mmCIF file of C-alpha atoms in Angstrom:
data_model
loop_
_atom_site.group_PDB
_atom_site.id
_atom_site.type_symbol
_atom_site.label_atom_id
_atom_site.label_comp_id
_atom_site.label_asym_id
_atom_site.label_seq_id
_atom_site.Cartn_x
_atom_site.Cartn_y
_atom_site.Cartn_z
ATOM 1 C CA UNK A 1258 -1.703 28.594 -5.264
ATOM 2 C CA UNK A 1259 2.488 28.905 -5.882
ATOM 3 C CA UNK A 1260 3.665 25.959 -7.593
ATOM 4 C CA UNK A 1261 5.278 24.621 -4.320
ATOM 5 C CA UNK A 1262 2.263 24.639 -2.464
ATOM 6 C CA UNK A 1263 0.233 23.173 -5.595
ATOM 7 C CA UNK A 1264 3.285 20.513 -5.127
ATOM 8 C CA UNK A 1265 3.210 19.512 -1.596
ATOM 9 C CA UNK A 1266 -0.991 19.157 -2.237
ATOM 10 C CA UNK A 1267 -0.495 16.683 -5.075
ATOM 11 C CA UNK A 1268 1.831 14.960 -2.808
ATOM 12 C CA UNK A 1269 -0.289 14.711 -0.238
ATOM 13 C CA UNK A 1270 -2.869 13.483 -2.367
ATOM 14 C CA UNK A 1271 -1.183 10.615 -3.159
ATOM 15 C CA UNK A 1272 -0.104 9.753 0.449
ATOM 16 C CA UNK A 1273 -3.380 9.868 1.289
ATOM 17 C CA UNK A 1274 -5.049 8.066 -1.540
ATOM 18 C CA UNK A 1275 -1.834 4.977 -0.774
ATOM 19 C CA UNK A 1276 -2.689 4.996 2.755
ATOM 20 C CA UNK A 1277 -6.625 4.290 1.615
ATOM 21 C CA UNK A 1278 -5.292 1.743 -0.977
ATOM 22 C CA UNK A 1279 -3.309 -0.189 1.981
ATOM 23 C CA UNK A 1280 -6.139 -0.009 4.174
ATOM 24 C CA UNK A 1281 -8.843 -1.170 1.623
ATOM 25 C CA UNK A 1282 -6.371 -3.855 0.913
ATOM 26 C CA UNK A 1283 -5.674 -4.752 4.505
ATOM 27 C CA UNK A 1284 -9.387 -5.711 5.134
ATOM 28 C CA UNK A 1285 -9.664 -7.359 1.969
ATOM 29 C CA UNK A 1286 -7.039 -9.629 2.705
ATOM 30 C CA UNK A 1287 -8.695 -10.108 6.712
ATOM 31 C CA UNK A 1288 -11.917 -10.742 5.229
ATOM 32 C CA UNK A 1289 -12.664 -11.588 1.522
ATOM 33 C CA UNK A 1290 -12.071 -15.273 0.828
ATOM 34 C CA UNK A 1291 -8.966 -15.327 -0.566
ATOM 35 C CA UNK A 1292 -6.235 -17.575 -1.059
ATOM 36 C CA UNK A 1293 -2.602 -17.259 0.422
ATOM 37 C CA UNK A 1294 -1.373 -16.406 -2.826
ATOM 38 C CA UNK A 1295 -4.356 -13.759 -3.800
ATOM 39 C CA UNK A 1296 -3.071 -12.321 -0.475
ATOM 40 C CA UNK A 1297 0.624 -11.927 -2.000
ATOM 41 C CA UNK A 1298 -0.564 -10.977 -5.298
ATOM 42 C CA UNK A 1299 -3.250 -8.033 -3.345
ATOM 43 C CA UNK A 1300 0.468 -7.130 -1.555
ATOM 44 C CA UNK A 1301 2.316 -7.086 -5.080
ATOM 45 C CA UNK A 1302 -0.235 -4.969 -6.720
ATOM 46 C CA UNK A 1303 -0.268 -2.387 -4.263
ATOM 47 C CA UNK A 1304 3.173 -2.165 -3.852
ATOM 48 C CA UNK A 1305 3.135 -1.569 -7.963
ATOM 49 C CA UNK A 1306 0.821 1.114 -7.006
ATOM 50 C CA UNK A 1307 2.997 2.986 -4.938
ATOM 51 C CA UNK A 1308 6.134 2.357 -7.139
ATOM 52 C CA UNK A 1309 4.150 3.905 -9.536
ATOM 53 C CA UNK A 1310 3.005 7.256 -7.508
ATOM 54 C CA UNK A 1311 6.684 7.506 -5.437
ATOM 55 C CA UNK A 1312 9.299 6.163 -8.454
ATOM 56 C CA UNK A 1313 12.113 5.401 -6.545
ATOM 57 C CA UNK A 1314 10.397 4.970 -2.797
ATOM 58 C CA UNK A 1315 10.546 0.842 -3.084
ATOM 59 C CA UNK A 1316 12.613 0.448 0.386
ATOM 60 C CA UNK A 1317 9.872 2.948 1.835
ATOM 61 C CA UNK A 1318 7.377 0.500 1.061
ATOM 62 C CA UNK A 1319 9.592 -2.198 1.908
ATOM 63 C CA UNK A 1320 10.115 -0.520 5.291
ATOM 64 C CA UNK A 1321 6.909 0.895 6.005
ATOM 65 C CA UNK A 1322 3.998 -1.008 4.673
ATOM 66 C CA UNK A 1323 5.431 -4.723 4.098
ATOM 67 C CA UNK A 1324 5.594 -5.241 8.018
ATOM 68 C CA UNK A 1325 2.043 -3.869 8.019
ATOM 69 C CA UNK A 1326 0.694 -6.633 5.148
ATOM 70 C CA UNK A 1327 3.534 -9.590 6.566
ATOM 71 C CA UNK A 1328 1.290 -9.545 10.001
ATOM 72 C CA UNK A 1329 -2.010 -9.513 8.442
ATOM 73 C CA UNK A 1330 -1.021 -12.161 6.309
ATOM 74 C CA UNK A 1331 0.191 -14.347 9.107
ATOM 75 C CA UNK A 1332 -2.513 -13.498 11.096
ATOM 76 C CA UNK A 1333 -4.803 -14.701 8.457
ATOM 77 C CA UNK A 1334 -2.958 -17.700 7.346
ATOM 78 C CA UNK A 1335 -0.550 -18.942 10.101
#
């Protein structure tokens, strides 16, 4: 494998292992008795997570998976 290709795997590697992370985290939040602010903290974490695998990407997040946990949230707690 040429080191771009060994690149763009890694990378999506760790797309795929965030989307799994938001997802797992998504039901938690739907299902697991939790409190509202276990639900923020769950949101916090995971948004550490993918700080942590995209340094740099925190308006992506902001953008793209904040929405997705703001209406889960507010589903779950009004």
């Amino acid at each position: 494998m040429r080191m771009g290709e060994r690149e763009i795997d890694q990378e999506n590697r760790k797309t795929r292992f965030l989307r799994f992370l938001v997802d797992l985290s998504i039901a938690s939040i739907q299902q697991d008795d939790l409190s509202f602010d276990e639900a923020l903290k769950i949101v916090e974490d995971v948004k550490q997570a993918a700080c942590n695998f995209f340094p740099g990407k925190e308006e992506t997040f902001e953008l793209i998976y904040r929405p997705r946990f703001q209406r889960v949230i507010y589903e779950r707690f009004g």
